[in-house]
Coordinates of C-alpha atoms in Angstrom, one line a residue:
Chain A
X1 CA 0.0 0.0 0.0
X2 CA 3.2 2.2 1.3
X3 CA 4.5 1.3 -2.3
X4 CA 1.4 2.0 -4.1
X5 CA 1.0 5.2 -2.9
X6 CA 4.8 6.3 -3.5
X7 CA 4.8 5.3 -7.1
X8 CA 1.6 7.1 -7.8
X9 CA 3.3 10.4 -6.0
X10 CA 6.6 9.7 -8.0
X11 CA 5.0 9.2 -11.0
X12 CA 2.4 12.4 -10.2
X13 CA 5.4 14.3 -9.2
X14 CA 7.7 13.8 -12.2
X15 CA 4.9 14.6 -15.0
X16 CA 3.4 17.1 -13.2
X17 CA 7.0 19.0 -12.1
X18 CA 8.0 18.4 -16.1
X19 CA 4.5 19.8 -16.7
X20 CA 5.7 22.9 -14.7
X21 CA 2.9 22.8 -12.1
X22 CA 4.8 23.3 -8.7
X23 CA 1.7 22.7 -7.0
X24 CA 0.8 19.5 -7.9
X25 CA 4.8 18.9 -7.0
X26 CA 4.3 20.1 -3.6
X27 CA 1.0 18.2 -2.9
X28 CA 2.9 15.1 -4.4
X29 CA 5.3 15.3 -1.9
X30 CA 2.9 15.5 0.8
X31 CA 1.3 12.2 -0.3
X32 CA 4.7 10.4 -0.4
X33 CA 5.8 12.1 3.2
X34 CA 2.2 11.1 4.4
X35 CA 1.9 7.8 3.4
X36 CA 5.3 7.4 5.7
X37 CA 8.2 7.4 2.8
X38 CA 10.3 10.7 3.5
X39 CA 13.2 9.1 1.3
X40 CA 10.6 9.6 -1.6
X41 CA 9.0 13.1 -0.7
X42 CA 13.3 14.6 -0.6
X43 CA 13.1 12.9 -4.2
X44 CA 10.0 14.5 -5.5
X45 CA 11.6 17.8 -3.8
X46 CA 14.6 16.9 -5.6
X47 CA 13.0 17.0 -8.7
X48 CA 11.1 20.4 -8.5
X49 CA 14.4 22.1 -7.3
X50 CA 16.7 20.5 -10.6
X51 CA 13.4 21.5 -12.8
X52 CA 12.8 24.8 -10.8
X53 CA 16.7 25.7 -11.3
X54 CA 16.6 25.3 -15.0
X55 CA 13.9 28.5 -14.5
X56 CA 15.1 32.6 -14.3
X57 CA 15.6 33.7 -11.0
X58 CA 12.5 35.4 -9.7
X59 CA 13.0 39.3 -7.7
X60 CA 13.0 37.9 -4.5
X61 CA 16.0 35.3 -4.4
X62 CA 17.4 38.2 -7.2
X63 CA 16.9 40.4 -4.2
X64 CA 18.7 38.5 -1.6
X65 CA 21.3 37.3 -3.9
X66 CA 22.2 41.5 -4.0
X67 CA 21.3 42.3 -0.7
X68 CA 24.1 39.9 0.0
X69 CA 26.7 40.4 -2.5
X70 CA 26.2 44.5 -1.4
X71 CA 27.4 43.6 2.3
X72 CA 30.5 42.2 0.7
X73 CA 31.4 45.3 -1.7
X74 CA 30.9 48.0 1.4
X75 CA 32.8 45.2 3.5
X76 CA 35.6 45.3 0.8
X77 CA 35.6 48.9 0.1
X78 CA 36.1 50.3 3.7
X79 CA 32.3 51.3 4.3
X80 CA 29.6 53.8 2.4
X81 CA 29.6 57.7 3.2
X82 CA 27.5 59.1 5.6
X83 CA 26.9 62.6 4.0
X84 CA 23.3 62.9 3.5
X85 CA 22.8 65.5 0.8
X86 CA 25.4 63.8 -1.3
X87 CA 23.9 60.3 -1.2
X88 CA 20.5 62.2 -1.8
X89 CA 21.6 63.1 -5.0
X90 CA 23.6 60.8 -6.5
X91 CA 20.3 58.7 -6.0
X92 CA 18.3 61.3 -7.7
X93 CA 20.5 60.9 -10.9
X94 CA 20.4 57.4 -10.3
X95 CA 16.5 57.1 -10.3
X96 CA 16.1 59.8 -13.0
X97 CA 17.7 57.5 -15.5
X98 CA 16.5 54.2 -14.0
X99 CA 12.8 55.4 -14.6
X100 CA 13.0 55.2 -18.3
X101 CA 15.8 52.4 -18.0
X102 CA 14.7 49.0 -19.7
X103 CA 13.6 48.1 -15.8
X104 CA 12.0 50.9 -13.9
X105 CA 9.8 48.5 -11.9
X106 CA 12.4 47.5 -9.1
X107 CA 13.9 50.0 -6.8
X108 CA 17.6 51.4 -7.1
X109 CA 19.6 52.5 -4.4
X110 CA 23.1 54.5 -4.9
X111 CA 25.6 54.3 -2.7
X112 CA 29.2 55.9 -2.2
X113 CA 32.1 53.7 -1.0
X114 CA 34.2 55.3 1.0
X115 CA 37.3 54.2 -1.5
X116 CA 39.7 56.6 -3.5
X117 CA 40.2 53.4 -6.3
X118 CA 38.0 55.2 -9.4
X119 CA 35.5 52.4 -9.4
X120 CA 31.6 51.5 -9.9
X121 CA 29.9 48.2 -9.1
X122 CA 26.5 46.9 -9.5
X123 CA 25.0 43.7 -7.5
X124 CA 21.3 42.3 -8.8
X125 CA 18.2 43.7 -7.3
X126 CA 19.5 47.6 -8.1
X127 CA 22.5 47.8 -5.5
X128 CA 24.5 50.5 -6.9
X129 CA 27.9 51.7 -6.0
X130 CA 30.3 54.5 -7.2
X131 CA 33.4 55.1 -5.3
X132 CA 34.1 58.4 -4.1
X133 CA 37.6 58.2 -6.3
X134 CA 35.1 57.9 -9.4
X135 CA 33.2 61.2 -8.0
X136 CA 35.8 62.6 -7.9
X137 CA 36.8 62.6 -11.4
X138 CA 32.9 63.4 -12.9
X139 CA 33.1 67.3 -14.1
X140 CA 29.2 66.9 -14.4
X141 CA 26.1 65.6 -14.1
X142 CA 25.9 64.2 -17.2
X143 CA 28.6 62.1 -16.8
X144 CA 27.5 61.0 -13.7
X145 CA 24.4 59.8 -15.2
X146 CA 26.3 57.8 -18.1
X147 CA 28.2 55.8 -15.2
X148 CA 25.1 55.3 -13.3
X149 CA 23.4 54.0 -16.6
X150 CA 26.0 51.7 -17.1
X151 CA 25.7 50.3 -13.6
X152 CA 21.6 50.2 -14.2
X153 CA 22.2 48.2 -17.1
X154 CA 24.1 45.6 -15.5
X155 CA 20.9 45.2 -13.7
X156 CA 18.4 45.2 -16.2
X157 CA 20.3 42.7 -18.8
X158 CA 21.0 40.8 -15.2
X159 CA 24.6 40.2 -16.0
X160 CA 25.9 39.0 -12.7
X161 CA 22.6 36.5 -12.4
X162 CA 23.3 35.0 -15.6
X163 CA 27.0 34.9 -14.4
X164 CA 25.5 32.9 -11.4
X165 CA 23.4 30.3 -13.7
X166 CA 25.9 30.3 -16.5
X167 CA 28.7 28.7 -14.3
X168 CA 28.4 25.2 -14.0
X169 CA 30.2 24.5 -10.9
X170 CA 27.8 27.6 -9.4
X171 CA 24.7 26.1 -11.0
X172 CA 24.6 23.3 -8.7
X173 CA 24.7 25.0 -5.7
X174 CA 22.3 27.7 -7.0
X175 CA 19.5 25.2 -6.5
X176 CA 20.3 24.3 -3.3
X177 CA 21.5 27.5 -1.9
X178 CA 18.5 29.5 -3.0
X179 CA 16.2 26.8 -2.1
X180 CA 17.8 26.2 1.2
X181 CA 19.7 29.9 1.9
X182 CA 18.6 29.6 5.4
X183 CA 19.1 26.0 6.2
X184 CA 22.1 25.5 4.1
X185 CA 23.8 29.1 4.8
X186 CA 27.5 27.8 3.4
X187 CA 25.9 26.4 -0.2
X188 CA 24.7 30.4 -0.3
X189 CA 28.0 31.9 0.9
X190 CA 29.4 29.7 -1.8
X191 CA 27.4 31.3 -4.7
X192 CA 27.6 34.9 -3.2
X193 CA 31.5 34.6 -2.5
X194 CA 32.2 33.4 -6.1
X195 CA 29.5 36.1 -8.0
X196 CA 31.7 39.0 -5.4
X197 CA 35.0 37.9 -7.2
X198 CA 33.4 37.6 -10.5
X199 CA 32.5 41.1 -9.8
X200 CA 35.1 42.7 -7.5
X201 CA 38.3 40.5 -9.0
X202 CA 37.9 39.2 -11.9
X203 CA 35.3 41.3 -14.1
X204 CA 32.5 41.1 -16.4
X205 CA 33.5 39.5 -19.3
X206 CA 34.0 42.1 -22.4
X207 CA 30.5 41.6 -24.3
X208 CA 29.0 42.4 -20.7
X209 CA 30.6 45.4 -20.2
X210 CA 30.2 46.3 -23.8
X211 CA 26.6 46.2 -23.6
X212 CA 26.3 48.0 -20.0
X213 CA 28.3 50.7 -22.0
X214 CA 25.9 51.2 -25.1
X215 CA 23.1 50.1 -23.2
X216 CA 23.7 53.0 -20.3
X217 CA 24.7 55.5 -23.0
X218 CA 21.0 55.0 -24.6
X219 CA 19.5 55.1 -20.7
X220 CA 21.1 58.3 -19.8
X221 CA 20.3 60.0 -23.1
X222 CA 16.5 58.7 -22.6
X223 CA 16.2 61.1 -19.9
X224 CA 17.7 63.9 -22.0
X225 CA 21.5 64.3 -20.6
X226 CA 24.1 65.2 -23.7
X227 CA 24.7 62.2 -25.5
X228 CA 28.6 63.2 -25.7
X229 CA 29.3 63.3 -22.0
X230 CA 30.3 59.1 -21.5
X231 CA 32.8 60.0 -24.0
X232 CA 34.5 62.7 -22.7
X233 CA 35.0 60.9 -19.3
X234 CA 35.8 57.7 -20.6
X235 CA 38.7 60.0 -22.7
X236 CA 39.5 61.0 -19.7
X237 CA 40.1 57.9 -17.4
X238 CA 42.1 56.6 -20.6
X239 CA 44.2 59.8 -20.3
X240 CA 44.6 59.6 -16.6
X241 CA 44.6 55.6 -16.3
X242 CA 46.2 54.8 -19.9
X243 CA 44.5 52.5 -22.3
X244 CA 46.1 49.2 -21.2
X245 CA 44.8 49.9 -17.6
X246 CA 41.4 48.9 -17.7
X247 CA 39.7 48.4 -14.2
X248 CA 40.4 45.0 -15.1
X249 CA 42.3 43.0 -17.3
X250 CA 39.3 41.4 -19.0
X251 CA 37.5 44.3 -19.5
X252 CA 37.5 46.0 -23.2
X253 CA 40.3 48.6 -22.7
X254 CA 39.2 52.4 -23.0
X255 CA 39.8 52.7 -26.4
X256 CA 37.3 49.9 -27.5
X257 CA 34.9 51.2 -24.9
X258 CA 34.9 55.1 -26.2
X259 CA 34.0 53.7 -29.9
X260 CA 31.4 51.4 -29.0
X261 CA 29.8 54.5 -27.6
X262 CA 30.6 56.1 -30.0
X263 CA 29.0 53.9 -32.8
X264 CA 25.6 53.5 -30.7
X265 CA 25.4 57.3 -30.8
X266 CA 26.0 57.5 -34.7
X267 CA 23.3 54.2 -35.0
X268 CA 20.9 54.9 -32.6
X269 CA 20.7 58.8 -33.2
X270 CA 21.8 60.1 -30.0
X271 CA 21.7 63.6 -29.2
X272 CA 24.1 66.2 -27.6
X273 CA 21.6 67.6 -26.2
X274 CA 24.3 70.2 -24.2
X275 CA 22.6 69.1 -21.5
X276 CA 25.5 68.8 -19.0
X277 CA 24.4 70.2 -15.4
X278 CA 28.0 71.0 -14.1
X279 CA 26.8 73.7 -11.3
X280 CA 24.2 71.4 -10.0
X281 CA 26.9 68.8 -10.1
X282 CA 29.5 71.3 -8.7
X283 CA 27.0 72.2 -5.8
X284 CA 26.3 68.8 -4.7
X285 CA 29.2 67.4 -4.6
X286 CA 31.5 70.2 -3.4
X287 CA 32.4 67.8 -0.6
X288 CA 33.3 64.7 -2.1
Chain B
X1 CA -22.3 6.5 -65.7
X2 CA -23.9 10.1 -66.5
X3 CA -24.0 10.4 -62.6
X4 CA -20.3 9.7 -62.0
X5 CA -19.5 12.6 -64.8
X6 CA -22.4 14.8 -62.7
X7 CA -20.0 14.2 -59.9
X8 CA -16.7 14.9 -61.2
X9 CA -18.0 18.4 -62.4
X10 CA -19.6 19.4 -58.7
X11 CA -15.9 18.4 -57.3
X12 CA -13.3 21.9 -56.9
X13 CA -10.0 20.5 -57.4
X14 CA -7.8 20.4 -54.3
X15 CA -5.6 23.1 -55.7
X16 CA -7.7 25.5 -56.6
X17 CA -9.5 25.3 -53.0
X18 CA -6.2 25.8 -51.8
X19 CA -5.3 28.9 -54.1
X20 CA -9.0 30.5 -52.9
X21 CA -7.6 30.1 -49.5
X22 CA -4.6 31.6 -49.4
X23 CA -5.8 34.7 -51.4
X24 CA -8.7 35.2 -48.7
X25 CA -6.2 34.6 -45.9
X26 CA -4.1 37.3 -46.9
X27 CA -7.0 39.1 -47.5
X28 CA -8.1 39.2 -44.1
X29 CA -4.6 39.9 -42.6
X30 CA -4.0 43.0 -44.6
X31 CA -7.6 43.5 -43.3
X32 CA -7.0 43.2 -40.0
X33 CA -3.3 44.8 -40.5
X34 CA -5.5 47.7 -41.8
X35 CA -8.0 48.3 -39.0
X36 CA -5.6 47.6 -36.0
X37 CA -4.3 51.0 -34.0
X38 CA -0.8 50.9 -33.6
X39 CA -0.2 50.6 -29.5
X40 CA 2.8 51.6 -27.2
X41 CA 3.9 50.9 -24.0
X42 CA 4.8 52.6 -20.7
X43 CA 8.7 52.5 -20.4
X44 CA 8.7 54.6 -17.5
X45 CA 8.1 53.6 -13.7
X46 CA 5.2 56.2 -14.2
X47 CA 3.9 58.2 -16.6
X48 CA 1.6 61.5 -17.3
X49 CA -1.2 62.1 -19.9
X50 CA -1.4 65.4 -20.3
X51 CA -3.9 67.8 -22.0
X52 CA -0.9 68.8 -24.4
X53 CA 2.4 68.5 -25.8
X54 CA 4.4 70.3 -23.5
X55 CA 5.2 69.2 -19.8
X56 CA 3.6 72.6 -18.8
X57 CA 0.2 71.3 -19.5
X58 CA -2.1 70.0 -17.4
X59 CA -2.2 66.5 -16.3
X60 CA -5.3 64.6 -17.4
X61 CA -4.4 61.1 -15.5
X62 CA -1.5 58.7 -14.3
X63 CA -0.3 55.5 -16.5
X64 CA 2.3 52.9 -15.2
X65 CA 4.9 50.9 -16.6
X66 CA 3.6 48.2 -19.1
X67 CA 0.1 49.6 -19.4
X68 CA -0.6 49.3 -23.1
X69 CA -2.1 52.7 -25.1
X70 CA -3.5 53.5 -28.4
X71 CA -1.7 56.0 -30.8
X72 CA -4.0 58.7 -31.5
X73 CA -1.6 61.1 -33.2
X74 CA 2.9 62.0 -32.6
X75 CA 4.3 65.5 -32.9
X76 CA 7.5 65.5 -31.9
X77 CA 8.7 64.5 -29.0
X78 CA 5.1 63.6 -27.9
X79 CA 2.7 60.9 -28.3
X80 CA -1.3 60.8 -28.2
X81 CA -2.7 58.5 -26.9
X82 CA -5.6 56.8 -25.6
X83 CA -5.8 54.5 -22.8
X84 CA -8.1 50.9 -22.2
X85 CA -10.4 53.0 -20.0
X86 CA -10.8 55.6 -23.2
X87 CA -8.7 58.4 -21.0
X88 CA -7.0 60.4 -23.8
X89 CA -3.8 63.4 -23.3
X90 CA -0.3 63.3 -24.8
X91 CA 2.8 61.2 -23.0
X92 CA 6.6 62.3 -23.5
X93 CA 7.8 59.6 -26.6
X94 CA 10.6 58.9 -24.3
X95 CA 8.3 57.1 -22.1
X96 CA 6.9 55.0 -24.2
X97 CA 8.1 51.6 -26.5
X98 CA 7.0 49.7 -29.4
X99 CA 7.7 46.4 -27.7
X100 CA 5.7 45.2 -24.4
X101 CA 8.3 45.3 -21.5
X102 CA 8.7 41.7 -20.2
X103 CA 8.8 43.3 -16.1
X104 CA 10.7 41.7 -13.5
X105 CA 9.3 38.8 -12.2
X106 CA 7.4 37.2 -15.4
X107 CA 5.4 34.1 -15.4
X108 CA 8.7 31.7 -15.6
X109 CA 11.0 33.5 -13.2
X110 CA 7.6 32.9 -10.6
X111 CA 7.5 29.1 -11.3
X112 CA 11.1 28.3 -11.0
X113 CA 11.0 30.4 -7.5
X114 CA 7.7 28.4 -6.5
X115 CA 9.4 25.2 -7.8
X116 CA 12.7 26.0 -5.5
X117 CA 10.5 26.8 -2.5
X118 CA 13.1 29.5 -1.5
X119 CA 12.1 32.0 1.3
X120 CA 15.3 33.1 1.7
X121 CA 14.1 36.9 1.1
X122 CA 11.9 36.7 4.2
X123 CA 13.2 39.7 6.0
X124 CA 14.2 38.4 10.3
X125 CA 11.9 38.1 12.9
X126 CA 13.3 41.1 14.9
X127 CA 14.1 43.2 11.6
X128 CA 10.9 44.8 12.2
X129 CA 9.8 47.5 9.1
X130 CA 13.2 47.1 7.3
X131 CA 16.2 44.8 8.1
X132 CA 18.4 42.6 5.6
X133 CA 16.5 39.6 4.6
X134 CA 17.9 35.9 6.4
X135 CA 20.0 34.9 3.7
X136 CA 21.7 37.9 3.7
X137 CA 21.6 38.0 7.8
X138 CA 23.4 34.5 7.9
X139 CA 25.5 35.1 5.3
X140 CA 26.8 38.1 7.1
X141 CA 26.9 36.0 10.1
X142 CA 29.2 33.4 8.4
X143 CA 31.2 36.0 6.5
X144 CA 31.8 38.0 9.5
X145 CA 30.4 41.0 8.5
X146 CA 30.8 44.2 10.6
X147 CA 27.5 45.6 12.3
X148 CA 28.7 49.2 10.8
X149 CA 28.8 47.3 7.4
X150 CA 25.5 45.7 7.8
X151 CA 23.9 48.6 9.2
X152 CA 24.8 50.7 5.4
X153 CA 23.5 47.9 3.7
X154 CA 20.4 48.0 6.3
X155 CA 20.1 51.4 5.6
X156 CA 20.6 51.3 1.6
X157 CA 18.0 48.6 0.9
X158 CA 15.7 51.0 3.0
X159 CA 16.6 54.1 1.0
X160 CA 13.9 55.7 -0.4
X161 CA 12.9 58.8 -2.7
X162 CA 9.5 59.5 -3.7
X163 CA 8.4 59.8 -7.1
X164 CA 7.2 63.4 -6.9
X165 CA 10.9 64.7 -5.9
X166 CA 12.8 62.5 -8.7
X167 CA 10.1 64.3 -11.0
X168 CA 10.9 67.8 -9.3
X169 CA 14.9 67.0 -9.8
X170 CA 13.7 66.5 -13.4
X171 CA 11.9 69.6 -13.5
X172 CA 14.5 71.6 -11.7
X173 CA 17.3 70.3 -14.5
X174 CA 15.5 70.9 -17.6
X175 CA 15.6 67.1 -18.1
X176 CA 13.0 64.8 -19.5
X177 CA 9.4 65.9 -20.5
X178 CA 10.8 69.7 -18.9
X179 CA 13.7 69.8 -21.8
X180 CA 14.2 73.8 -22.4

């Protein structure tokens, strides 16, 4: 009877979960824990999480996936700053261009790492970060915007997500550490600690960062700030950093970077709009 | 006999049925192609319909991201449009795309979460109104995390700007719908 009851839950289960009904895959797992076989329910559980983990990541695990990988980059980078006004407006550029970004419909948070490094980062879930080395080398607001785009679009094409599922030694604990983050906290720190030095050591790979460039160059212009302005910075940061020092060695070097911007603005149309804002800029950030 | 040829004549050959077919199918899709409004989307987090073109104009009612709308009429930089609930005003072009937005969480990114069963983004028990979520509290925990650390993260996921001062920063810059 035990055995009867099983088989029909395995069976129910494994069409059903193929089926994509996780319902069905829950109740079958009741059935089989029920009729007094839990070797058979962590089976049918089994199945759902392999199936579920061939699925996109929803916003919530997204969410703590960033929430998580954000306590490591301000754990990294010596802390955030604690200057109100300046934090309220690099987040008002930040929103300003996220609103009309690709993905306006999660929130975006901006926040300055107290680091002199010239550096930006973004984690999923809209955890933004700009060092205050990097503010420090924006003449405007514009160009502010054109880095936050870039970091916006790392979020909206989920780079560091697909980074997560791509990786094969990752994708395995991916099921189990999102399924289980709470009961199996080291699978969890396992994917968080390898998507950090993806992100903080190793880099994006080039077509990533590519795309975050022309990507964030078309957010930033959406919202009417001079199309030119990612140039002139990146042409800057290749003057001061020189081209074959990248922030990482498999990132595009500057070069590449300023004439993929370049083309999108010739392709897509984008405007110089002259639309620059460098006394705003210069009176919000006169204490960076 | 004369009854088999009677039959032969009422039969349409195969072909021919076919070839009627085809030229009423495209028929009825250049029909259809004809009589179908061309619709946008919001790509904004929100949007205003407005009386007119200009951002100066009076607001005539609130659309949000992914809602579809009817093309009424373009001039520049503008769009008119008409909503499902027959609301009609003009949206900035720069709000709006050809394509529907897929959103964050669609249908398959839901299933695979069900499927996985994760609750990991429940927030802790004593986080109260804000607080990181427990995966990120025990991975703090095992990483060894500082409370100064946690606390800007804490404070970051909490960080909030309503949407009437990002529009007022919009206004205030020239930017947007408030170009000069």
């Amino acid at each position: 009877m035990r055995n009867n009851h099983g088989l029909a839950a395995a069976l129910v289960a494994l069409s059903m979960t193929v089926a994509g009904c996780a319902e069905v895959q829950r109740a079958s797992e009741d059935i089989a824990r029920q009729s007094g076989n839990p070797r058979l329910a962590g089976a049918i559980h089994g199945v759902g999480n392999v199936v579920g983990s061939l699925f996109p990541i929803g916003y919530e695990e997204e969410s703590s996936i960033g929430q998580a990988m954000a306590l490591q980059v301000v754990a990294r980078y010596g802390g955030v700053v604690d200057q109100p006004e300046l934090v309220r407006y690099v987040n008002l550029v930040g929103r300003a261009v996220a609103n009309t970004s690709d993905r306006p419909d999660i929130p975006y948070r901006v926040a300055i790492l107290e680091h002199e490094s010239i550096n930006a980062f973004a984690a999923p879930a809209g955890y933004i970060f700009v060092t205050r080395g990097l503010l420090k080398q924006v003449r405007n607001e514009a160009e502010l915007a054109a880095v936050l785009g870039h970091e916006i679009a790392h979020v909206s094409q989920k780079h560091i997500l697909d980074v997560i599922q791509r990786s094969k030694r990752l994708a395995g604990v991916t099921e189990a550490g999102l399924s289980y983050a709470t009961s199996n906290p080291a699978a969890f720190k396992s994917v968080i600690d390898g998507a950090v030095k993806k992100l903080l050591d190793e880099g994006l790979d080039q077509d990533k960062e590519t795309e975050a460039d022309t990507i964030g160059e078309v957010f930033a212009t959406r919202v009417g700030y001079d199309a030119e302005a990612y140039v002139n910075l990146l042409t800057r940061l290749r003057d001061l950093k020189g081209d074959d020092r990248a922030l990482f060695k498999t990132h595009p070097n500057f070069s590449a970077r300023i004439e993929a911007v370049q083309k999108t603005i010739q392709s897509k149309h984008l405007v110089a709009t002259g639309v620059l804002l460098p006394e705003r800029f210069a009176r919000m950030t006169k204490r960076v | 006999m004369s009854s088999g040829l009677e039959g032969e004549e009422a039969v349409i050959p195969p072909r021919v049925t076919r070839v009627v077919l085809i030229v009423l199918w495209i028929g009825l899709l250049a029909w259809s192609a004809e009589s179908w409004a061309e619709t946008v989307y919001v790509q904004a987090k929100t949007a205003q319909l407005r009386v007119g073109k200009t951002s100066l104009d009076a607001v005539v009612g609130n659309v949000k991201f992914g809602d579809a709308l009817e093309v009424v009429g373009r001039d520049g930089s503008w769009v008119e449009v008409k909503t499902s609930a027959g609301a009609r005003g003009w949206i900035f072009a720069n709000k709006t795309s050809s394509s529907k937005p897929s959103g964050t969480n669609d249908t398959l990114a839901k299933l695979g979460q069900s499927m996985r069963g994760s609750d990991a983004s429940a927030t802790t028990a004593s986080a109260g109104a804000r607080g990181l979520d427990k995966a990120s509290e025990g991975y703090a925990n095992r990483a060894g995390v500082s409370a100064r650390d946690r606390d800007a993260v804490d404070r970051m996921t909490a960080y909030q700007i309503p949407d009437q001062e990002v529009e007022e920063f919009l206004r205030e810059g020239g930017l947007g719908e408030y170009a000069k």
